[in-house]
Tab-separated table of C-alpha atoms in Angstrom:
chain	number	residue	atom	x	y	z
Z	933	MET	CA	82.762	103.179	96.413
Z	934	SER	CA	84.417	106.629	96.458
Z	935	MET	CA	86.934	105.482	93.846
Z	936	CYS	CA	84.325	104.234	91.518
Z	937	GLY	CA	85.719	104.528	87.968
Z	938	TRP	CA	89.434	104.680	89.032
Z	939	VAL	CA	92.168	102.467	87.236
Z	940	CYS	CA	94.771	101.363	89.838
Z	941	LEU	CA	97.957	99.085	89.526
Z	942	VAL	CA	99.346	97.386	92.578
Z	943	THR	CA	102.575	95.343	91.749
Z	944	GLY	CA	103.493	92.459	94.092
Z	945	ALA	CA	99.985	92.112	95.398
Z	946	SER	CA	99.873	88.185	95.319
Z	947	ARG	CA	100.425	88.335	99.232
Z	948	GLY	CA	101.499	90.975	102.011
Z	949	VAL	CA	101.149	94.671	101.971
Z	950	GLY	CA	100.404	94.632	98.403
Z	951	LYS	CA	97.595	92.089	98.636
Z	952	GLY	CA	96.162	94.294	101.482
Z	953	ILE	CA	96.331	97.443	99.332
Z	954	ALA	CA	94.605	95.737	96.265
Z	955	LEU	CA	91.675	94.830	98.674
Z	956	GLN	CA	91.146	98.216	100.110
Z	957	LEU	CA	91.422	99.671	96.766
Z	958	SER	CA	88.974	97.474	95.233
Z	959	GLY	CA	86.669	97.897	98.173
Z	960	ALA	CA	86.626	101.576	97.681
Z	961	GLY	CA	85.126	100.962	93.961
Z	962	ALA	CA	88.709	101.075	91.808
Z	963	THR	CA	89.272	98.623	89.249
Z	964	VAL	CA	92.769	97.145	90.132
Z	965	TYR	CA	95.226	95.356	88.056
Z	966	ILE	CA	97.536	93.268	90.311
Z	967	THR	CA	100.885	91.468	89.422
Z	968	GLY	CA	102.746	88.558	90.852
Z	969	ARG	CA	105.090	85.816	89.668
Z	970	GLN	CA	103.256	82.943	90.818
Z	971	GLU	CA	99.939	82.637	89.392
Z	972	GLU	CA	98.262	80.155	92.165
Z	973	ALA	CA	99.103	82.921	94.761
Z	974	LEU	CA	97.771	85.961	92.470
Z	975	ASN	CA	94.587	84.029	91.720
Z	976	ARG	CA	94.081	83.771	95.333
Z	977	THR	CA	94.136	87.705	95.880
Z	978	ALA	CA	92.062	87.997	92.863
Z	979	ALA	CA	89.456	85.656	94.429
Z	980	GLU	CA	89.337	87.383	97.557
Z	981	VAL	CA	88.862	90.677	95.814
Z	982	LYS	CA	86.040	89.433	93.993
Z	983	GLU	CA	84.332	87.582	96.949
Z	984	ARG	CA	84.186	91.279	98.544
Z	985	GLY	CA	82.529	92.403	95.580
Z	986	GLY	CA	85.409	94.207	93.665
Z	987	ALA	CA	87.025	94.430	90.382
Z	988	CYS	CA	90.321	92.914	89.962
Z	989	VAL	CA	92.486	91.907	86.818
Z	990	PRO	CA	95.289	89.673	87.872
Z	991	VAL	CA	98.303	89.622	85.693
Z	992	ILE	CA	101.183	87.254	85.891
Z	993	CYS	CA	104.155	89.801	85.653
Z	994	ASP	CA	107.947	89.651	86.688
Z	995	SER	CA	109.207	92.866	87.782
Z	996	THR	CA	112.824	92.058	86.550
Z	997	LYS	CA	111.685	91.491	82.957
Z	998	ASP	CA	111.377	94.809	81.036
Z	999	LYS	CA	109.168	93.414	78.556
Z	1000	ASP	CA	106.495	92.298	81.218
Z	1001	ILE	CA	106.362	95.689	82.452
Z	1002	GLU	CA	105.931	97.192	78.976
Z	1003	ASP	CA	103.534	94.881	77.995
Z	1004	LEU	CA	101.226	95.271	80.914
Z	1005	ILE	CA	101.160	99.142	80.822
Z	1006	GLU	CA	100.430	98.661	77.072
Z	1007	ARG	CA	97.337	96.276	77.985
Z	1008	ILE	CA	96.036	98.896	80.653
Z	1009	ARG	CA	96.332	101.643	77.958
Z	1010	ARG	CA	94.388	99.451	75.416
Z	1011	GLU	CA	91.838	98.199	77.767
Z	1012	GLN	CA	91.233	101.454	79.679
Z	1013	LYS	CA	91.417	103.862	76.922
Z	1014	GLY	CA	94.573	105.215	78.225
Z	1015	ARG	CA	93.498	105.847	81.745
Z	1016	LEU	CA	95.585	105.056	84.869
Z	1017	ASP	CA	95.247	106.982	88.259
Z	1018	LEU	CA	97.024	105.244	90.506
Z	1019	LEU	CA	100.340	102.886	90.477
Z	1020	VAL	CA	101.497	101.286	93.491
Z	1021	ASN	CA	104.978	100.060	93.258
Z	1022	ASN	CA	105.142	97.411	95.762
Z	1023	ALA	CA	106.640	94.271	94.341
Z	1024	TYR	CA	109.585	92.848	96.386
Z	1025	ALA	CA	111.433	89.546	96.168
Z	1026	GLY	CA	114.455	89.785	98.864
Z	1027	VAL	CA	112.614	88.880	102.144
Z	1028	GLN	CA	113.717	85.311	102.481
Z	1029	ASP	CA	117.069	86.381	101.870
Z	1030	ILE	CA	117.020	89.212	104.318
Z	1031	PHE	CA	116.028	86.742	107.019
Z	1032	ASP	CA	118.493	84.256	106.126
Z	1033	ASN	CA	121.259	86.335	106.485
Z	1034	LEU	CA	120.317	88.417	109.847
Z	1035	GLY	CA	122.924	89.342	111.912
Z	1036	LYS	CA	125.686	88.838	109.002
Z	1037	LYS	CA	127.915	91.687	107.824
Z	1038	PHE	CA	127.618	92.768	103.958
Z	1039	TRP	CA	131.217	91.172	103.170
Z	1040	GLU	CA	129.912	87.764	104.854
Z	1041	ILE	CA	126.730	87.740	102.492
Z	1042	ASP	CA	126.878	86.824	98.878
Z	1043	PRO	CA	126.931	90.048	96.949
Z	1044	SER	CA	123.905	88.679	94.860
Z	1045	ILE	CA	121.644	89.715	97.398
Z	1046	TRP	CA	121.803	93.144	95.898
Z	1047	ASP	CA	120.097	92.004	92.853
Z	1048	SER	CA	117.641	89.793	94.979
Z	1049	ILE	CA	116.827	92.872	96.991
Z	1050	ASN	CA	116.777	95.713	94.470
Z	1051	ASN	CA	116.302	94.319	91.005
Z	1052	THR	CA	112.551	93.918	91.791
Z	1053	GLY	CA	112.100	96.405	94.455
Z	1054	LEU	CA	113.892	99.209	92.931
Z	1055	ARG	CA	114.865	98.664	89.301
Z	1056	GLY	CA	111.142	97.242	88.664
Z	1057	HIS	CA	109.800	100.206	90.332
Z	1058	TYR	CA	111.648	102.788	88.035
Z	1059	PHE	CA	110.534	100.885	84.904
Z	1060	PHE	CA	107.093	100.634	86.158
Z	1061	SER	CA	106.978	104.403	86.947
Z	1062	VAL	CA	108.552	105.379	83.506
Z	1063	TYR	CA	105.700	103.631	81.730
Z	1064	ALA	CA	102.892	104.596	84.071
Z	1065	SER	CA	104.034	108.146	83.909
Z	1066	ARG	CA	103.450	108.415	80.136
Z	1067	LEU	CA	99.846	107.549	80.537
Z	1068	MET	CA	99.325	109.783	83.257
Z	1069	VAL	CA	101.001	112.598	82.094
Z	1070	ALA	CA	98.988	112.487	78.925
Z	1071	GLN	CA	95.738	112.651	81.103
Z	1072	GLY	CA	97.080	115.385	83.406
Z	1073	ARG	CA	96.649	113.436	86.588
Z	1074	GLY	CA	97.729	110.452	88.482
Z	1075	LEU	CA	99.581	109.369	91.628
Z	1076	ILE	CA	102.738	107.085	91.841
Z	1077	ILE	CA	103.596	105.557	95.081
Z	1078	ASN	CA	106.528	103.710	96.288
Z	1079	ILE	CA	106.317	101.200	99.132
Z	1080	SER	CA	109.446	102.050	101.170
Z	1081	SER	CA	110.299	101.750	104.716
Z	1082	ILE	CA	112.116	103.479	107.668
Z	1083	GLY	CA	115.317	101.524	106.328
Z	1084	GLY	CA	115.844	104.354	103.802
Z	1085	LEU	CA	116.411	106.841	106.771
Z	1086	GLN	CA	118.436	104.508	109.088
Z	1087	TYR	CA	120.176	101.000	109.351
Z	1088	LEU	CA	118.002	98.253	109.052
Z	1089	PHE	CA	118.543	94.601	108.061
Z	1090	ASN	CA	121.640	95.076	105.789
Z	1091	VAL	CA	123.328	97.322	103.693
Z	1092	ALA	CA	121.707	96.546	100.409
Z	1093	TYR	CA	118.194	97.003	102.001
Z	1094	GLY	CA	119.064	100.319	103.087
Z	1095	VAL	CA	120.617	101.818	99.737
Z	1096	GLY	CA	117.398	100.174	98.018
Z	1097	LYS	CA	114.939	101.806	100.430
Z	1098	ALA	CA	116.811	105.118	100.434
Z	1099	ALA	CA	116.819	104.932	96.692
Z	1100	CYS	CA	113.085	104.323	96.496
Z	1101	ASP	CA	112.582	107.390	98.812
Z	1102	ARG	CA	114.720	109.687	96.500
Z	1103	MET	CA	113.207	108.321	93.335
Z	1104	ALA	CA	109.632	109.384	94.435
Z	1105	ALA	CA	110.806	112.823	95.592
Z	1106	ASP	CA	112.914	113.404	92.196
Z	1107	MET	CA	109.877	112.081	89.965
Z	1108	ALA	CA	107.717	114.568	91.963
Z	1109	MET	CA	110.017	117.693	90.795
Z	1110	GLU	CA	109.585	116.524	87.136
Z	1111	LEU	CA	105.663	115.388	87.506
Z	1112	ARG	CA	104.364	118.290	89.467
Z	1113	SER	CA	103.878	120.463	86.550
Z	1114	ARG	CA	101.805	117.661	84.910
Z	1115	GLY	CA	99.418	117.375	87.728
Z	1116	VAL	CA	101.108	113.864	88.741
Z	1117	ALA	CA	101.974	113.137	92.159
Z	1118	SER	CA	104.540	110.884	93.528
Z	1119	VAL	CA	105.307	109.811	96.994
Z	1120	SER	CA	106.900	107.243	99.075
Z	1121	VAL	CA	105.003	105.378	101.850
Z	1122	TRP	CA	106.491	103.683	104.858
Z	1123	PRO	CA	104.330	101.134	106.563
Z	1124	GLY	CA	105.349	100.273	110.174
Z	1125	ALA	CA	106.190	96.729	111.125
Z	1126	VAL	CA	103.423	94.657	109.181
Z	1127	GLN	CA	102.206	91.277	110.179
Z	1128	THR	CA	102.722	89.793	106.771
Z	1129	GLU	CA	102.458	86.144	105.964
Z	1130	MET	CA	106.461	85.994	106.107
Z	1131	VAL	CA	106.547	87.893	109.093
Z	1132	ASN	CA	104.380	85.691	110.953
Z	1133	LYS	CA	106.608	82.574	109.590
Z	1134	LEU	CA	109.889	84.208	110.320
Z	1135	ILE	CA	109.212	86.312	113.188
Z	1136	LEU	CA	106.353	85.690	115.185
Z	1137	ALA	CA	106.251	81.828	115.138
Z	1138	GLU	CA	107.306	79.822	118.223
Z	1139	ASN	CA	110.434	78.472	116.495
Z	1140	VAL	CA	111.786	81.581	115.611
Z	1141	SER	CA	115.539	81.860	114.549
Z	1142	PRO	CA	117.641	83.139	117.512
Z	1143	ALA	CA	119.244	85.570	114.980
Z	1144	VAL	CA	116.008	87.514	115.576
Z	1145	GLU	CA	116.177	89.887	118.333
Z	1146	PRO	CA	113.510	89.864	121.131
Z	1147	THR	CA	112.815	93.657	120.318
Z	1148	THR	CA	112.240	93.048	116.951
Z	1149	LYS	CA	109.778	90.259	117.794
Z	1150	ARG	CA	107.944	92.675	120.109
Z	1151	LEU	CA	107.779	95.334	117.613
Z	1152	PHE	CA	106.165	92.880	114.933
Z	1153	ALA	CA	103.691	91.575	117.646
Z	1154	GLN	CA	102.152	94.971	117.827
Z	1155	GLY	CA	102.596	95.759	114.217
Z	1156	GLU	CA	99.943	96.564	111.437
Z	1157	SER	CA	97.646	94.433	109.800
Z	1158	LEU	CA	97.719	93.581	106.069
Z	1159	GLU	CA	95.182	95.986	105.163
Z	1160	LEU	CA	96.244	99.237	107.041
Z	1161	ALA	CA	98.335	100.601	104.517
Z	1162	GLY	CA	95.654	100.084	101.824
Z	1163	LYS	CA	93.231	102.149	103.808
Z	1164	CYS	CA	95.888	105.021	104.053
Z	1165	ILE	CA	96.493	104.876	100.414
Z	1166	VAL	CA	92.736	105.141	99.611
Z	1167	GLY	CA	92.569	108.492	101.849
Z	1168	LEU	CA	95.813	109.626	100.332
Z	1169	ALA	CA	94.450	108.983	96.598
Z	1170	LYS	CA	91.317	111.110	97.328
Z	1171	ASP	CA	93.146	113.935	99.350
Z	1172	LYS	CA	92.210	117.271	97.929
Z	1173	ASP	CA	95.549	118.697	98.755
Z	1174	LEU	CA	97.327	115.659	97.309
Z	1175	MET	CA	99.902	117.996	95.456
Z	1176	ALA	CA	101.062	119.538	98.596
Z	1177	LEU	CA	102.189	116.289	99.738
Z	1178	THR	CA	104.090	115.219	96.445
Z	1179	GLY	CA	107.564	114.567	96.955
Z	1180	ARG	CA	107.460	113.701	100.544
Z	1181	THR	CA	107.952	110.607	102.486
Z	1182	LEU	CA	104.805	109.504	104.516
Z	1183	MET	CA	104.307	107.252	107.363
Z	1184	THR	CA	101.318	105.083	107.706
Z	1185	CYS	CA	100.897	106.018	111.504
Z	1186	ASP	CA	100.604	109.729	110.251
Z	1187	LEU	CA	98.294	108.964	107.259
Z	1188	ALA	CA	96.081	107.024	109.698
Z	1189	ARG	CA	95.832	109.917	111.728
Z	1190	ARG	CA	95.085	112.157	108.959
Z	1191	TYR	CA	92.353	110.378	107.455
Z	1192	GLY	CA	91.174	108.588	110.657
Z	1193	VAL	CA	91.825	105.131	109.854
Z	1194	LYS	CA	91.598	102.348	112.226
Z	1195	GLU	CA	92.368	98.861	112.408
Z	1196	ASP	CA	89.401	96.449	112.206
Z	1197	ASP	CA	90.171	94.739	115.505
Z	1198	GLY	CA	90.293	98.070	117.355
Z	1199	ARG	CA	93.798	97.796	118.507
Z	1200	SER	CA	95.888	101.021	118.403
Z	1201	ILE	CA	98.332	101.902	115.467
Z	1202	VAL	CA	102.129	102.296	116.657
Z	1203	ASP	CA	103.037	105.870	116.205
Z	1204	TYR	CA	106.654	105.507	115.399
Z	1205	SER	CA	107.337	109.225	115.619
Z	1206	SER	CA	105.866	109.622	119.276
Z	1207	VAL	CA	108.137	110.150	122.200
Z	1208	ARG	CA	106.414	107.199	123.965
Z	1209	PHE	CA	107.282	104.870	121.244
Z	1210	MET	CA	111.172	106.134	120.965
Z	1211	LEU	CA	111.523	105.922	124.791
Z	1212	SER	CA	109.932	102.186	124.623
Z	1213	GLN	CA	112.808	100.977	122.335
Z	1214	VAL	CA	115.476	102.127	125.053
Z	1215	PRO	CA	115.551	99.522	127.728
Z	1216	ALA	CA	116.980	101.687	130.147
Z	1217	LEU	CA	114.289	104.280	129.496
Z	1218	ALA	CA	111.666	102.102	128.621
Z	1219	TRP	CA	109.889	102.435	132.194
Z	1220	LEU	CA	109.040	106.181	131.160
Z	1221	ALA	CA	107.204	105.520	128.141
Z	1222	PRO	CA	103.871	104.796	130.032
Z	1223	TYR	CA	104.150	108.043	131.832
Z	1224	VAL	CA	104.488	110.215	128.275
Z	1225	PRO	CA	101.475	111.605	126.729
Z	1226	ALA	CA	100.784	109.782	123.271
Z	1227	PHE	CA	100.299	113.104	121.521
Z	1228	LEU	CA	104.154	113.962	122.196
Z	1229	ARG	CA	105.926	113.532	118.829
Z	1230	VAL	CA	109.181	114.187	117.342
Z	1231	PRO	CA	108.978	116.189	114.384
Z	1232	HIS	CA	110.071	114.660	111.289
Z	1233	PHE	CA	112.751	117.096	110.434
Z	1234	VAL	CA	114.349	116.331	113.557
Z	1235	LEU	CA	114.378	112.478	112.559
Z	1236	ALA	CA	116.012	113.465	109.300
Z	1237	LEU	CA	118.600	115.751	110.817
Z	1238	ALA	CA	119.653	112.802	113.364
Z	1239	SER	CA	120.313	110.505	110.412
Z	1240	SER	CA	121.952	113.424	108.262
Z	1241	ARG	CA	125.417	112.576	107.017
Z	1242	ILE	CA	126.120	116.375	106.173
């Protein structure tokens, strides 16, 4: 119960990574407000939190509706006497559209996919951050986390997805510049391939679409559990050197190593910056991967430089 007394808000927590984060934060003792658009699914998450002995407040909230966001933050201010310690911007609405359009070029896709992907998963994050920051700045402490992905660094899925994730990373970095002096940290967190409910349905099922490449299916077959990111975020929230990390983009595999986080079933966590993993993704070189020590990693600045456009 190391986060006893904390007040947290996790958006998009009715399923997937958001649900896993809410379960872990509440398990650490925090009071967690969770949002979602579907009442039944949201209440299932809340029921699971309570079954584990945690404190959870489910709130129907559409991240594309500004009034919903403003009203929720005002409710937290009122109910928690102005306290909000942690915001996790996780809500996302474009997964089905992404998988429905796998393999298509941006000019072949209805341009409204931009709104499907980025209204909730980018614009909503900004609005939540603005209102949450007002509480955090007033109390002189807090942490804002944008859930993003490696799609912000290199091409993944489609143009709208990559632009949105790159913007989430940049948002976290730029907010950190303005929040640092007020004692509030802002970071972007990249989970790896996560075995969410949608992934199990759209990628790992036996009747998977032929548009899903075998390499993608293999990657998710060894993917992270729903709650790994939550375990990492609990460690991050309690980190005594948190302000040294503000503004950065952090991988869950790195956070897991930093905080000694393990998967409950004992399986290893894929280290996406390891030389072994990178070799395993190149068919001609995959045979070398088992012979490379697991501790050999490519420095993150090299990954950034490799994707630099300057």
